[in-house]
CSV table of C-alpha atoms in Angstrom, one decimal:
chain,number,residue,atom,x,y,z
R,22,MET,CA,-70.7,18.2,-47.3
R,23,THR,CA,-71.7,14.7,-47.7
R,24,THR,CA,-71.7,12.1,-44.8
R,25,SER,CA,-70.9,8.4,-44.6
R,26,GLN,CA,-73.8,6.1,-43.9
R,27,LYS,CA,-72.0,5.4,-40.7
R,28,HIS,CA,-72.6,9.1,-39.7
R,29,ARG,CA,-76.3,8.9,-40.2
R,30,ASP,CA,-76.6,6.0,-38.4
R,31,PHE,CA,-74.9,7.3,-35.4
R,32,VAL,CA,-76.6,10.8,-35.6
R,33,ALA,CA,-79.9,9.2,-35.9
R,34,GLU,CA,-80.5,7.5,-32.4
R,35,PRO,CA,-79.4,8.3,-28.9
R,36,MET,CA,-75.9,7.1,-28.0
R,37,GLY,CA,-76.5,4.4,-25.3
R,38,GLU,CA,-73.8,1.9,-25.0
R,39,LYS,CA,-72.5,2.2,-28.6
R,40,PRO,CA,-68.5,1.3,-29.1
R,41,VAL,CA,-66.0,3.9,-30.2
R,42,GLY,CA,-65.9,2.3,-33.4
R,43,SER,CA,-69.6,3.4,-34.0
R,44,LEU,CA,-68.2,6.8,-34.3
R,45,ALA,CA,-67.8,8.1,-38.1
R,46,GLY,CA,-64.0,8.3,-38.9
R,47,ILE,CA,-63.2,5.4,-36.5
R,48,GLY,CA,-62.4,2.3,-37.8
R,49,GLU,CA,-61.0,-0.9,-36.2
R,50,VAL,CA,-57.5,0.4,-36.2
R,51,LEU,CA,-58.2,3.6,-34.2
R,52,GLY,CA,-60.7,2.2,-32.6
R,53,LYS,CA,-58.4,-0.2,-30.9
R,54,LYS,CA,-56.1,2.4,-30.1
R,55,LEU,CA,-58.7,4.5,-28.6
R,56,GLU,CA,-59.8,1.4,-26.3
R,57,GLU,CA,-56.2,0.6,-25.1
R,58,ARG,CA,-56.3,4.2,-23.9
R,59,GLY,CA,-59.7,3.8,-21.9
R,60,PHE,CA,-62.1,5.4,-24.5
R,61,ASP,CA,-64.0,2.1,-25.4
R,62,LYS,CA,-67.2,3.8,-25.6
R,63,ALA,CA,-68.4,6.4,-28.2
R,64,TYR,CA,-69.7,8.2,-25.2
R,65,VAL,CA,-66.2,8.6,-23.7
R,66,VAL,CA,-65.0,10.2,-26.7
R,67,LEU,CA,-68.4,12.7,-26.5
R,68,GLY,CA,-67.0,13.5,-23.1
R,69,GLN,CA,-63.5,14.3,-24.0
R,70,PHE,CA,-65.1,16.3,-27.0
R,71,LEU,CA,-67.4,18.1,-24.3
R,72,VAL,CA,-64.4,18.8,-22.0
R,73,LEU,CA,-62.9,20.8,-24.8
R,74,LYS,CA,-65.9,22.5,-25.1
R,75,LYS,CA,-66.8,21.4,-28.6
R,76,ASP,CA,-63.7,23.1,-30.2
R,77,GLU,CA,-63.1,21.5,-33.3
R,78,ASP,CA,-59.5,22.4,-33.8
R,79,LEU,CA,-58.3,21.3,-30.1
R,80,PHE,CA,-60.7,17.9,-30.3
R,81,ARG,CA,-58.8,17.1,-33.8
R,82,GLU,CA,-55.5,17.2,-32.3
R,83,TRP,CA,-56.3,15.4,-29.3
R,84,LEU,CA,-57.4,12.7,-31.5
R,85,LYS,CA,-54.4,13.0,-33.7
R,86,ASP,CA,-52.6,12.5,-30.6
R,87,THR,CA,-54.3,10.0,-29.1
R,88,CYS,CA,-54.9,7.6,-31.9
R,89,GLY,CA,-52.9,9.0,-35.0
R,90,ALA,CA,-56.4,10.0,-36.7
R,91,ASN,CA,-55.4,12.0,-40.0
R,92,ALA,CA,-57.1,14.9,-41.2
R,93,LYS,CA,-60.1,13.1,-42.7
R,94,GLN,CA,-60.8,10.7,-39.7
R,95,SER,CA,-60.8,13.8,-37.1
R,96,ARG,CA,-63.0,15.8,-39.4
R,97,ASP,CA,-65.5,13.0,-39.9
R,98,CYS,CA,-65.6,12.1,-36.0
R,99,CYS,CA,-66.0,15.5,-34.7
R,100,GLY,CA,-68.3,16.4,-37.1
R,101,CYS,CA,-70.6,13.2,-36.2
R,102,LEU,CA,-69.9,14.1,-32.6
R,103,ARG,CA,-71.1,17.8,-33.1
R,104,GLU,CA,-74.4,16.6,-35.3
R,105,TRP,CA,-75.1,14.1,-32.4
R,106,CYS,CA,-75.0,17.0,-30.1
R,107,ASP,CA,-77.1,19.5,-32.0
R,108,ALA,CA,-79.8,16.9,-31.8
R,109,PHE,CA,-79.7,15.4,-28.7
R,110,LEU,CA,-78.2,17.8,-26.2
């Protein structure tokens, strides 16, 4: 599977205070919807990913329900977070 430059940039370094829109699969529209629901930073979305025990199906369903992410967007975001966890946790 090939990954986007956004994905590669995200997983290349610690998360810090990166905005939610820095996550692969999360663009301006989805980022705004997530921010409106309190998920304003990438680490807050990571927290939800971890609460769901890194379960891809549950996380992707949560992302769809929370901000309307489509299959590709949720897959990209989940993959990005999983790879980040593998590198930094």
